Short mmCIF file of C-alpha atoms in Angstrom, two decimals:
data_model
loop_
_atom_site.label_atom_id
_atom_site.label_comp_id
_atom_site.label_asym_id
_atom_site.label_seq_id
_atom_site.Cartn_x
_atom_site.Cartn_y
_atom_site.Cartn_z
CA UNK A 1 0.00 0.00 0.00
CA UNK A 2 1.67 3.19 -1.20
CA UNK A 3 1.49 6.43 0.79
CA UNK A 4 0.50 8.37 -2.34
CA UNK A 5 -2.49 7.10 -4.33
CA UNK A 6 -2.48 6.89 -8.12
CA UNK A 7 -4.80 5.08 -10.51
CA UNK A 8 -3.12 1.83 -11.62
CA UNK A 9 -3.81 2.47 -15.27
CA UNK A 10 -4.68 5.16 -17.80
CA UNK A 11 -5.07 5.18 -21.53
CA UNK A 12 -5.57 7.44 -24.50
CA UNK A 13 -5.28 7.65 -28.25
CA UNK A 14 -2.55 9.50 -30.13
CA UNK A 15 -3.07 13.26 -29.96
CA UNK A 16 -5.37 13.05 -26.97
CA UNK A 17 -4.83 14.71 -23.57
CA UNK A 18 -4.49 12.42 -20.56
CA UNK A 19 -4.28 13.28 -16.86
CA UNK A 20 -2.96 11.16 -14.01
CA UNK A 21 -3.94 12.00 -10.45
CA UNK A 22 -1.95 11.63 -7.24
CA UNK A 23 -3.53 11.92 -3.82
CA UNK A 24 -1.66 12.34 -0.55
CA UNK A 25 -1.99 13.96 2.84
CA UNK A 26 -0.98 17.01 4.83
CA UNK A 27 2.41 15.53 5.72
CA UNK A 28 3.51 15.01 2.13
CA UNK A 29 1.76 16.73 -0.78
CA UNK A 30 0.01 19.16 1.55
CA UNK A 31 3.30 20.60 2.79
CA UNK A 32 5.88 19.75 0.13
CA UNK A 33 6.29 19.93 -3.61
CA UNK A 34 5.38 17.09 -5.93
CA UNK A 35 7.63 15.40 -8.46
CA UNK A 36 6.74 13.10 -11.33
CA UNK A 37 8.81 10.35 -12.92
CA UNK A 38 8.49 8.47 -16.18
CA UNK A 39 9.81 4.91 -16.40
CA UNK A 40 10.01 3.30 -19.80
CA UNK A 41 10.11 -0.52 -19.87
CA UNK A 42 13.44 -1.90 -18.70
CA UNK A 43 14.97 1.49 -17.91
CA UNK A 44 15.66 3.64 -14.87
CA UNK A 45 13.11 6.27 -13.89
CA UNK A 46 13.47 9.75 -15.37
CA UNK A 47 12.50 12.99 -13.63
CA UNK A 48 9.64 14.48 -15.63
CA UNK A 49 8.26 17.26 -13.42
CA UNK A 50 9.71 18.74 -10.23
CA UNK A 51 8.47 21.36 -7.76
CA UNK A 52 4.86 20.70 -8.83
CA UNK A 53 5.09 22.21 -12.29
CA UNK A 54 8.70 22.62 -13.40
CA UNK A 55 10.14 20.69 -16.33
CA UNK A 56 13.81 19.67 -16.37
CA UNK A 57 15.73 20.62 -19.47
CA UNK A 58 14.81 18.37 -22.38
CA UNK A 59 11.32 17.43 -21.20
CA UNK A 60 8.75 18.44 -23.83
CA UNK A 61 6.16 21.04 -22.86
CA UNK A 62 3.49 18.45 -23.63
CA UNK A 63 4.06 17.37 -20.05
CA UNK A 64 2.71 19.59 -17.27
CA UNK A 65 2.08 19.29 -13.57
CA UNK A 66 -0.18 20.95 -11.04
CA UNK A 67 -0.95 20.72 -7.35
CA UNK A 68 -3.88 21.72 -5.21
CA UNK A 69 -4.06 21.02 -1.49
CA UNK A 70 -3.16 17.38 -0.92
CA UNK A 71 -3.54 16.30 -4.54
CA UNK A 72 -1.53 16.68 -7.72
CA UNK A 73 -1.94 15.91 -11.38
CA UNK A 74 0.23 15.16 -14.37
CA UNK A 75 -1.16 16.11 -17.77
CA UNK A 76 0.15 14.84 -21.07
CA UNK A 77 -1.16 16.58 -24.16
CA UNK A 78 -0.69 15.50 -27.76
CA UNK A 79 -0.24 11.91 -26.63
CA UNK A 80 2.39 9.96 -28.55
CA UNK A 81 3.16 6.24 -28.73
CA UNK A 82 6.51 6.81 -27.02
CA UNK A 83 4.68 8.15 -23.96
CA UNK A 84 3.63 4.60 -23.14
CA UNK A 85 5.32 4.05 -19.78
CA UNK A 86 4.83 3.89 -16.03
CA UNK A 87 4.40 7.21 -14.26
CA UNK A 88 5.08 7.81 -10.57
CA UNK A 89 4.35 10.77 -8.34
CA UNK A 90 6.54 11.45 -5.31
CA UNK A 91 6.95 13.93 -2.49
CA UNK A 92 8.90 14.36 0.72
CA UNK A 93 6.93 13.26 3.78
CA UNK A 94 7.57 15.32 6.91
CA UNK A 95 6.14 12.64 9.25
CA UNK A 96 8.15 9.75 7.76
CA UNK A 97 11.25 11.86 7.03
CA UNK A 98 11.62 10.37 3.60
CA UNK A 99 10.44 10.36 0.00
CA UNK A 100 7.11 8.66 -0.61
CA UNK A 101 6.06 7.39 -4.02
CA UNK A 102 2.72 6.64 -5.56
CA UNK A 103 2.08 3.09 -6.68
CA UNK A 104 2.54 4.07 -10.31
CA UNK A 105 0.21 4.46 -13.27
CA UNK A 106 0.68 2.40 -16.40
CA UNK A 107 -0.16 4.55 -19.40
CA UNK A 108 -1.26 2.76 -22.55
CA UNK A 109 -1.44 4.54 -25.89
CA UNK A 110 -4.19 2.84 -27.85
CA UNK B 1 27.29 13.05 -16.13
CA UNK B 2 26.39 9.62 -14.80
CA UNK B 3 25.94 7.28 -11.88
CA UNK B 4 27.04 3.66 -12.10
CA UNK B 5 26.01 1.10 -9.50
CA UNK B 6 27.93 -2.07 -8.74
CA UNK B 7 27.99 -4.84 -6.17
CA UNK B 8 24.66 -6.54 -6.78
CA UNK B 9 24.22 -10.27 -7.07
CA UNK B 10 22.81 -13.39 -5.46
CA UNK B 11 22.95 -13.66 -1.68
CA UNK B 12 21.41 -16.08 0.80
CA UNK B 13 18.79 -14.94 3.32
CA UNK B 14 20.51 -13.45 6.34
CA UNK B 15 23.54 -12.50 4.30
CA UNK B 16 25.13 -9.14 3.53
CA UNK B 17 25.97 -7.17 0.43
CA UNK B 18 27.51 -3.77 -0.22
CA UNK B 19 26.39 -1.69 -3.16
CA UNK B 20 28.51 1.09 -4.58
CA UNK B 21 27.55 3.99 -6.82
CA UNK B 22 30.28 5.80 -8.73
CA UNK B 23 29.53 9.36 -9.77
CA UNK B 24 31.21 11.17 -12.64
CA UNK B 25 30.78 14.33 -14.66
CA UNK B 26 29.56 16.52 -11.81
CA UNK B 27 30.70 17.80 -8.42
CA UNK B 28 29.53 14.88 -6.29
CA UNK B 29 30.25 16.61 -2.98
CA UNK B 30 27.64 19.29 -3.69
CA UNK B 31 24.70 16.92 -3.95
CA UNK B 32 22.51 14.98 -1.57
CA UNK B 33 22.05 11.38 -2.65
CA UNK B 34 19.47 8.63 -2.28
CA UNK B 35 18.93 4.91 -2.74
CA UNK B 36 15.67 3.69 -4.28
CA UNK B 37 14.68 0.13 -5.10
CA UNK B 38 12.15 -1.61 -7.29
CA UNK B 39 11.06 -5.17 -6.63
CA UNK B 40 10.26 -7.27 -9.72
CA UNK B 41 7.04 -6.04 -11.30
CA UNK B 42 6.47 -3.54 -8.48
CA UNK B 43 6.70 0.20 -7.96
CA UNK B 44 9.46 2.43 -6.66
CA UNK B 45 10.42 2.38 -2.98
CA UNK B 46 12.67 5.04 -1.46
CA UNK B 47 15.21 3.59 0.96
CA UNK B 48 17.64 6.18 2.22
CA UNK B 49 18.94 9.75 1.94
CA UNK B 50 22.32 11.23 2.79
CA UNK B 51 23.21 14.92 2.80
CA UNK B 52 26.17 16.22 0.81
CA UNK B 53 28.34 16.29 3.92
CA UNK B 54 27.11 12.93 5.16
CA UNK B 55 25.98 14.40 8.45
CA UNK B 56 22.23 13.99 7.83
CA UNK B 57 20.84 10.54 7.06
CA UNK B 58 17.32 9.16 6.81
CA UNK B 59 16.01 5.62 6.26
CA UNK B 60 12.74 4.03 5.32
CA UNK B 61 11.27 1.95 8.14
CA UNK B 62 11.58 -1.17 5.97
CA UNK B 63 15.39 -1.03 6.08
CA UNK B 64 16.15 0.92 9.26
CA UNK B 65 18.62 -0.95 11.43
CA UNK B 66 19.63 -3.30 8.59
CA UNK B 67 20.92 -0.98 5.86
CA UNK B 68 23.55 1.75 6.19
CA UNK B 69 24.10 4.55 3.69
CA UNK B 70 27.46 6.28 3.45
CA UNK B 71 29.53 8.31 1.03
CA UNK B 72 33.15 9.13 0.24
CA UNK B 73 33.30 12.52 -1.44
CA UNK B 74 37.01 12.11 -2.14
CA UNK B 75 36.20 9.01 -4.20
CA UNK B 76 32.96 10.39 -5.69
CA UNK B 77 31.17 7.35 -4.36
CA UNK B 78 27.97 6.43 -2.55
CA UNK B 79 27.46 3.15 -0.71
CA UNK B 80 24.69 1.02 0.71
CA UNK B 81 25.66 -1.67 3.21
CA UNK B 82 22.86 -4.21 3.40
CA UNK B 83 22.78 -6.70 6.27
CA UNK B 84 20.34 -9.38 7.39
CA UNK B 85 18.91 -9.59 3.91
CA UNK B 86 15.48 -11.08 3.36
CA UNK B 87 13.71 -12.50 0.32
CA UNK B 88 11.60 -9.35 0.14
CA UNK B 89 14.76 -7.28 -0.37
CA UNK B 90 15.07 -8.77 -3.85
CA UNK B 91 14.96 -5.79 -6.19
CA UNK B 92 16.81 -3.55 -8.57
CA UNK B 93 18.61 -0.94 -6.49
CA UNK B 94 19.15 2.55 -7.90
CA UNK B 95 21.28 5.39 -6.62
CA UNK B 96 19.86 8.79 -7.45
CA UNK B 97 21.00 12.38 -7.19
CA UNK B 98 18.84 14.93 -5.40
CA UNK B 99 18.10 18.08 -7.44
CA UNK B 100 16.01 19.55 -4.64
CA UNK B 101 14.26 17.75 -1.81
CA UNK B 102 12.66 14.61 -3.21
CA UNK B 103 13.33 15.48 -6.85
CA UNK B 104 15.78 12.87 -8.11
CA UNK B 105 17.20 14.14 -11.37
CA UNK B 106 19.96 11.65 -12.14
CA UNK B 107 19.65 7.88 -11.74
CA UNK B 108 22.04 5.02 -12.17
CA UNK B 109 21.25 2.05 -14.38
CA UNK B 110 20.36 -0.10 -11.38
CA UNK B 111 21.94 -3.12 -9.70
CA UNK B 112 19.98 -6.33 -9.21
CA UNK B 113 20.05 -7.90 -5.77
CA UNK B 114 18.53 -11.35 -5.44
CA UNK B 115 18.05 -12.84 -1.98
CA UNK B 116 17.45 -16.56 -2.28
CA UNK B 117 18.71 -19.87 -0.93
#
């Protein structure tokens, strides 16, 4: 059971916009910034969004993040086949004194 | 700019293993570092954090008292000493650089640890 809650799966067709939600609590998302990771099959995770809505250099602007209260969302617009991957949200947890991850969302591009 | 883990392998339950993570291409001593693992077919699990000086350390409850994180800034290296290993510790172990708190911007390729008799 992960501390942050994500839907196990999501799907969309090429060109569509997809959102993935992440729900937490006051000790993590409610008081710290949210980060999102993309993990392609057989590879290490890659930082996709940090500080709720910031994109590291090289991440397309099709990817965007937002946060409100104890929840956050990742949006992917103009969906492409190469976006098919697992996506994880994460945040620092002040009560646990550590990083907590969501269980991951498997995105399928139909 | 990269992180390269080493030291994984097959170990019996109750045994020990030491993972190493070699950093290159950046000033290692300026960055906090973390260990994260991923059991087969499962999600990501954060294990441990160490500040750039090594003076501040945190552990997940699942490994507290069994695993020890350390670093040698002179050797640009991060370590994870794993003792009293259990079957449920079987996973790919990643070292990861901290961009800002909880945002891990550089990951190694991972090192597989298998705990089995």
